[in-house]
XYZ file of C-alpha atoms in Angstrom:
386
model
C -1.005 -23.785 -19.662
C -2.789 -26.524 -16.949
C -0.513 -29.975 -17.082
C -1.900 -33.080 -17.113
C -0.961 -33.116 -13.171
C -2.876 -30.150 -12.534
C -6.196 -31.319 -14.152
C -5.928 -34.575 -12.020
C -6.215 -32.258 -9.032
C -8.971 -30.974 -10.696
C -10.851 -34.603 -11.574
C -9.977 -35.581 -8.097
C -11.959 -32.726 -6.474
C -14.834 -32.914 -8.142
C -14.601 -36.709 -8.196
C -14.608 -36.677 -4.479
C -17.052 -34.153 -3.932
C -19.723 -36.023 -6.622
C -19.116 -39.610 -4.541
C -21.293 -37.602 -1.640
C -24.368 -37.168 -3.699
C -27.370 -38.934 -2.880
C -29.379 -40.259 -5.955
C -32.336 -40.767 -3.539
C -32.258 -37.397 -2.687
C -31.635 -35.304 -6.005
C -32.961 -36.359 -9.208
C -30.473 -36.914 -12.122
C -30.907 -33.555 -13.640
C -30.084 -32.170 -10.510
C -27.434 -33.636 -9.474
C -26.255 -33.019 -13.208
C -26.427 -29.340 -12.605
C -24.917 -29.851 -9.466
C -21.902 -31.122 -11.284
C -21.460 -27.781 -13.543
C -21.538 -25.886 -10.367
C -18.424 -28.600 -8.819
C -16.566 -28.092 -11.969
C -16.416 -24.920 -11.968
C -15.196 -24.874 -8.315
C -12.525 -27.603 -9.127
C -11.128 -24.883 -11.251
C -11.455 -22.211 -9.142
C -9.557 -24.407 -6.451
C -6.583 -24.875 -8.885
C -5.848 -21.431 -9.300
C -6.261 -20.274 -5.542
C -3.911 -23.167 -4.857
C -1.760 -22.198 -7.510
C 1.996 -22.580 -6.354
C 3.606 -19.014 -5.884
C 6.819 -20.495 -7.398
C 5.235 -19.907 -10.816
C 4.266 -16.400 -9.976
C 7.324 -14.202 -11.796
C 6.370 -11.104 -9.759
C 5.962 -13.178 -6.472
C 9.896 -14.160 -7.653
C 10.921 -10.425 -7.733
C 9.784 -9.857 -4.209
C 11.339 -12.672 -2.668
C 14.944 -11.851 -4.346
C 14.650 -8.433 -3.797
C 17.803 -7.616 -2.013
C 17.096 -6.054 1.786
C 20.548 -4.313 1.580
C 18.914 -2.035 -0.915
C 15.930 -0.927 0.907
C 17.305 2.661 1.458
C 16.869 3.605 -2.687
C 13.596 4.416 -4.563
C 13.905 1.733 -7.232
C 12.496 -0.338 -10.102
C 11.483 -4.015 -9.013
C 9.859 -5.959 -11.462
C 9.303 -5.123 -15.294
C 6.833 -7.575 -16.533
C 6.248 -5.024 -19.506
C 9.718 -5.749 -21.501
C 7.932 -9.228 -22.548
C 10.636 -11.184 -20.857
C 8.293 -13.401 -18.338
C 5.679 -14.516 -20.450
C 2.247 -14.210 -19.026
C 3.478 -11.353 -16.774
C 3.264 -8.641 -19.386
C 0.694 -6.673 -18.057
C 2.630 -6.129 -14.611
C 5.524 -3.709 -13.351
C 6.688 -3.139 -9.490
C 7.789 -0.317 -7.867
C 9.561 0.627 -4.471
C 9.514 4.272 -2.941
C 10.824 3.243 0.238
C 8.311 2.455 2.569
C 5.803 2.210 -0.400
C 5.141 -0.751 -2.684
C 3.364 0.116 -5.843
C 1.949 -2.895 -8.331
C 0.621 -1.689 -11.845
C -1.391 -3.831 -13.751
C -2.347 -3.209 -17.787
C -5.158 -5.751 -17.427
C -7.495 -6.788 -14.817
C -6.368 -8.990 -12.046
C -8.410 -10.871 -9.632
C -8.634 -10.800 -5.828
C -6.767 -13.599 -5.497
C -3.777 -12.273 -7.310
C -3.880 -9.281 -5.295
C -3.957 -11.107 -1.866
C -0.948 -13.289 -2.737
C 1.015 -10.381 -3.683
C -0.022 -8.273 -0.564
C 1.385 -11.426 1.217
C 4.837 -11.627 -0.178
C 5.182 -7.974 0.724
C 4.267 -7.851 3.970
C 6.802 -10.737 4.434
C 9.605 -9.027 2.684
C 8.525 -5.925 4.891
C 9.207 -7.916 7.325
C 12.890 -9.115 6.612
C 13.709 -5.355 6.243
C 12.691 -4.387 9.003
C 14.707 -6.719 10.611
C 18.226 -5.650 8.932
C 17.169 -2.097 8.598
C 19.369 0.458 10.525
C 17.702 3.761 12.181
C 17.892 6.178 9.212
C 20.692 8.472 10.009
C 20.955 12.264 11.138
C 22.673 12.932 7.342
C 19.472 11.634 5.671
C 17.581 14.645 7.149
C 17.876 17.135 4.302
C 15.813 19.572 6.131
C 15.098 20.644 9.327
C 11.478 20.363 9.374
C 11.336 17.117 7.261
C 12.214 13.768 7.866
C 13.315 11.605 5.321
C 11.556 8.405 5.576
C 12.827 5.214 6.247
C 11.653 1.847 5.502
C 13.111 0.204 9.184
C 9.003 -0.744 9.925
C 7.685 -4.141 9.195
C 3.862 -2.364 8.722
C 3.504 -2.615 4.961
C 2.257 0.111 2.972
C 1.644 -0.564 -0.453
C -0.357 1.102 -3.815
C -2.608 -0.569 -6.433
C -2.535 1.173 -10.184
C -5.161 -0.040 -12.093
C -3.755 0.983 -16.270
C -6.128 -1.223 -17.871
C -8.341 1.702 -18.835
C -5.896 3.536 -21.485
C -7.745 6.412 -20.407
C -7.938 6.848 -17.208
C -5.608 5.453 -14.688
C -7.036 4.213 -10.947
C -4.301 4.573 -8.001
C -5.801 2.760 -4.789
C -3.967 2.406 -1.234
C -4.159 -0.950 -0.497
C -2.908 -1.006 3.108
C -0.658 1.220 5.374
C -0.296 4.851 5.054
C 1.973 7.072 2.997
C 4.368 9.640 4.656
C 3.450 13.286 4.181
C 5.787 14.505 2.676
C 6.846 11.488 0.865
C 10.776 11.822 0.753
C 12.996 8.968 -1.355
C 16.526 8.876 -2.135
C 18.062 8.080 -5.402
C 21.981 8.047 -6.036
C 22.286 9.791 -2.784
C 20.052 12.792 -4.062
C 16.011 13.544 -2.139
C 13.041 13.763 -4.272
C 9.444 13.970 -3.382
C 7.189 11.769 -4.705
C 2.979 11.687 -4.905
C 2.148 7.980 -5.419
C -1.619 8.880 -5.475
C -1.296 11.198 -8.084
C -1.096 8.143 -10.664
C 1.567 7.921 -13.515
C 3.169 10.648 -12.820
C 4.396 10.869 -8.928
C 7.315 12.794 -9.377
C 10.387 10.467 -10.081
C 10.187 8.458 -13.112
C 12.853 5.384 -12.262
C 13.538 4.812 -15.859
C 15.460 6.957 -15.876
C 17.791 6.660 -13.073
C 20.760 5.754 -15.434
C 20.517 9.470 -17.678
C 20.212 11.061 -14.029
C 23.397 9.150 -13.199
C 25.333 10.104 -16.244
C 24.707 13.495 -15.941
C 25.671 13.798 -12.111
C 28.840 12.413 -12.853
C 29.301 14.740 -16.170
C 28.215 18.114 -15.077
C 31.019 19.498 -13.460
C 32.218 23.045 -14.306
C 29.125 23.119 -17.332
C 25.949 25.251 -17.608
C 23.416 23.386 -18.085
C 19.536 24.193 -20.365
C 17.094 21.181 -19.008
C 14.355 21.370 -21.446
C 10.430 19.617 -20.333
C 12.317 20.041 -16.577
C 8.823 18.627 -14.701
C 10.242 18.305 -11.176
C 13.514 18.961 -11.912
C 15.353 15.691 -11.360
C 17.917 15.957 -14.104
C 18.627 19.261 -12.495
C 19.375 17.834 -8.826
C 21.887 15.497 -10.496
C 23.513 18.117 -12.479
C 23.777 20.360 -9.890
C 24.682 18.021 -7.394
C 27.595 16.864 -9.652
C 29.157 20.085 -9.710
C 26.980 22.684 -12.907
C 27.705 25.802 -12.577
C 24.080 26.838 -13.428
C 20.962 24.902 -14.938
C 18.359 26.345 -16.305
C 14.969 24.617 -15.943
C 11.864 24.795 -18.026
C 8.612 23.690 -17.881
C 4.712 24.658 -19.171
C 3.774 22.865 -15.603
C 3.866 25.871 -12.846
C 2.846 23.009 -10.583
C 5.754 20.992 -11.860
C 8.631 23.217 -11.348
C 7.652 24.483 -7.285
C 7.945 20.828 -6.678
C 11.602 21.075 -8.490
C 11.724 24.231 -6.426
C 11.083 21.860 -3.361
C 13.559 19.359 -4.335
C 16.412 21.919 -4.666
C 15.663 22.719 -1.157
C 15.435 19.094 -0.144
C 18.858 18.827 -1.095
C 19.955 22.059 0.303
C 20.609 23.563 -3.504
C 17.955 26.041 -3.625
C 17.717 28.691 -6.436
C 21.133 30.010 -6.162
C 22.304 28.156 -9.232
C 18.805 27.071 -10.636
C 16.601 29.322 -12.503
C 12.321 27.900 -12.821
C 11.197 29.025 -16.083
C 7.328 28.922 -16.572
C 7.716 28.650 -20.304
C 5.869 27.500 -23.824
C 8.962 26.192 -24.738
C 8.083 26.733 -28.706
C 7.699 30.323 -27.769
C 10.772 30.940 -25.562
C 13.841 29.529 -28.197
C 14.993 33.819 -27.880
C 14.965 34.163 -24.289
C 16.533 30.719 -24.088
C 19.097 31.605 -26.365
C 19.829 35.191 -24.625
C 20.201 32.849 -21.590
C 23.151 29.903 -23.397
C 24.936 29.219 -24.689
C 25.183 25.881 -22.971
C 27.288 23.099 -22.112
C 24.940 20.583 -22.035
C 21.117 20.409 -22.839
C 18.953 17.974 -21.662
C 15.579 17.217 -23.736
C 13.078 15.028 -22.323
C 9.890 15.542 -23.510
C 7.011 13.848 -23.044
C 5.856 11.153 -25.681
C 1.948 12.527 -26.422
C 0.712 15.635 -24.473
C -2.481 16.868 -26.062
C -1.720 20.929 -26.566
C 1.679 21.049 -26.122
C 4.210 18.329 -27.880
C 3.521 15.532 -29.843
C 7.001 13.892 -30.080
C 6.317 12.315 -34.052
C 5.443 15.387 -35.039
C 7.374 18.523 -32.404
C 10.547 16.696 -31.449
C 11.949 18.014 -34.872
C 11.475 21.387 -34.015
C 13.295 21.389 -30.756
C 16.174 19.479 -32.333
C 17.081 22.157 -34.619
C 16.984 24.869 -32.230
C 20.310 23.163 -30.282
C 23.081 23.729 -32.104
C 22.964 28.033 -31.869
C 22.686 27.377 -27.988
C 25.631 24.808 -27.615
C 29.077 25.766 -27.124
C 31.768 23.714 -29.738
C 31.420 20.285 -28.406
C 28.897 20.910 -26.135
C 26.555 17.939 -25.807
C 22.677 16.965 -26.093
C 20.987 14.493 -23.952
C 17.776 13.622 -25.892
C 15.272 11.131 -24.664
C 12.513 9.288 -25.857
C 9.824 7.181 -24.198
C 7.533 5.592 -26.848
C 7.080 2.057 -28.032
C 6.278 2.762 -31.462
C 9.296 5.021 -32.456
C 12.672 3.886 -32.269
C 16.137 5.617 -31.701
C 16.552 5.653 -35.225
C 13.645 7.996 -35.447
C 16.323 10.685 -33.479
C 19.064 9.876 -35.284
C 16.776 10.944 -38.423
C 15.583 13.860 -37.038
C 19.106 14.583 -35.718
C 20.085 14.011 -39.229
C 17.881 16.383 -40.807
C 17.803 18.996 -38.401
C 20.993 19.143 -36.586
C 23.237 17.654 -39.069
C 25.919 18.959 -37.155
C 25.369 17.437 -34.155
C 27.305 13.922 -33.938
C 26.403 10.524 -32.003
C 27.749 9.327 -29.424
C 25.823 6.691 -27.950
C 23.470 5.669 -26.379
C 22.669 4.953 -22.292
C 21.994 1.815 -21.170
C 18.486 1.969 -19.368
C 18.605 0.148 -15.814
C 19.431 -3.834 -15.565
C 16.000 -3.672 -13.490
C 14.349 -3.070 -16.684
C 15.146 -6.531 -19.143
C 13.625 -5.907 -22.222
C 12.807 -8.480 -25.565
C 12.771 -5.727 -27.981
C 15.296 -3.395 -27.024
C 13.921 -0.737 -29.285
C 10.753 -0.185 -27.427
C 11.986 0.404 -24.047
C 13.154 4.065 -23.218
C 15.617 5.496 -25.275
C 18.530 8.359 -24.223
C 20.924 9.327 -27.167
C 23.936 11.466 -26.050
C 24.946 13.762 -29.218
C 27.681 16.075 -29.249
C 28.574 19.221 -31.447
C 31.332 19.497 -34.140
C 33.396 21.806 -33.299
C 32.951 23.780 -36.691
C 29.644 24.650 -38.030
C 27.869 22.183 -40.084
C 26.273 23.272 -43.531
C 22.291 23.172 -43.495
């Protein structure tokens, strides 16, 4: 909201730019419209003059630390409703790539200032970046890219159009291919393909968890799309993972990413699957140690979670092993994790719950219960009645 300080810079400009009238020169009606037009340029002044201290994103870019300029990560969550007036805003970094989303429209202005604080915090990395190293080439013909150059590259995604999403280059230009790291592992991302490039950060946490508990376990990673979960698993020492996906596109880039990382396909298998029509090849397959299940929220044709997320649910506990566990996620606002737990309930009554992940400190959240949620369930080790 203005302050009383604020309009005074207001009054004042239009105050000072209405003393050089000439009432011999303009009539009174004139110069009356004249005023309108002044006012409305007063205000236009305030907000192009508006400090940058009160900008919340602006904040984020200026404390982001340079020592982590290395790691695709989550900068700025405007959408957890903890910086009021920021809401409609969320900030992303796939090193060297900047990319702003926006719910709502923004204006020019906006846009300038934040292209601003980038380039300057482009700037200070480039300055205490170090020459990517010989171990960050995961391939021979690839280079992974680093962010030690002050040019700034960054994306606009325009979300304010439920519909249909808008991904612009700003400025700069985006390495082909576009190689980040996460937790020490490659992925390639597509930051022009719009919301989804490839490596959703929210998730950064489950991929951590289950690199550092897949050791010695097979592994079923259900709605794989590019195969993140099974980098981490793999990388943390599964024996096998099986991935599956309806996306043939999707899975050659988790093909690619196995490679990246110099897994390739001896202990991953790429199924091109209807998951709904697969449960007994998938079972002939298990059973498992762990199975990962991260659908998406609403894909038209293919899974509604509401009304489908049931149905996978109680085809885990004939493919776990006796204490074998379930990794289920969930990414929509309007259901909550009690909705698994009730479909876990119903379905799977004999799988019990463990807890649940903590999503990333880079994502603060008012309402807890409509940010992403990742339940870890377990199996009893006898049979439960149904």
């Amino acid at each position: 909201m203005m302050k009383c300080l604020d309009l005074l810079v207001i009054i004042n400009f239009v105050v000072s730019t209405v003393k050089s009238f000439s009432p011999a020169k303009y009539p009174l009606q004139h110069n009356c419209n004249r005023i309108g037009v002044i006012i409305g340029q007063g205000v236009h002044y305030y907000y192009s003059k508006k400090s940058n201290d009160d900008d919340a994103l602006i904040k984020s870019i200026r404390n982001f630390p340079i020592t982590n300029c290395e790691e695709a990560c989550h900068v700025f969550h405007g959408r957890g409703g903890v910086y009021p007036g920021f809401e409609h805003l969320t900030l992303d970094y796939y090193p060297p790539v900047w990319l702003i989303t926006s719910f709502q429209p923004v204006t020019p202005i906006d846009l300038s200032r934040w292209e601003t604080a980038l380039a300057q915090k482009m700037k200070e990395i480039s300055i205490c970046s170090k020459p990517a190293s010989a171990s960050n080439t995961m391939d021979n013909n690839i280079d992974v890219n680093s962010s030690n150059n002050s040019s700034l590259t960054w994306v606009y995604q325009d979300r304010n159009n439920s519909s249909q999403t808008q991904t612009t280059l700003m400025s700069g230009q985006i390495p082909e291919p576009h190689i980040v790291q996460e937790n020490n592992n490659s992925y390639v991302v597509q930051i022009l393909k719009g919301k989804n490039n490839g490596l959703f950060l929210d998730m950064a946490q489950g991929r951590k968890w289950v690199q550092e508990h897949a050791s010695g376990r097979k592994v079923l990673n259900l709605f794989a799309y590019s195969c993140s979960f099974s980098i981490a698993a793999l990388r943390g020492g599964a024996t096998e993972v099986i991935n599956v996906d309806m996306s043939r596109g999707a899975l050659k880039i988790g093909q690619r990413n196995h490679n990246l990382n110099k897994i390739g396909s001896r202990c991953a298998r790429f199924l091109c699957h209807n998951i709904f029509k697969s449960w007994g090849k998938l079972k002939k397959l298990g059973p498992y140690d762990l199975i990962i299940c991260d659908p998406p929220t609403y894909q038209k044709g293919s899974f509604v979670a509401q009304s489908d997320y049931g149905k996978v649910i109680r085809r885990l506990p004939d493919m776990l092993i006796p204490g074998g566990y379930a990794l289920l996620c969930l990414n929509a606002p309007e259901l909550d994790s009690q909705f698994l737990m009730d479909q876990v309930q119903h379905e799977a009554p004999g799988l019990i719950f463990c807890r649940r992940l903590e999503n990333p400190d880079t994502y603060p959240v008012v309402a807890n219960e409509r940010a992403l949620k990742v339940l870890l369930f377990r199996r009893s080790l006898q049979r439960a009645d149904t």
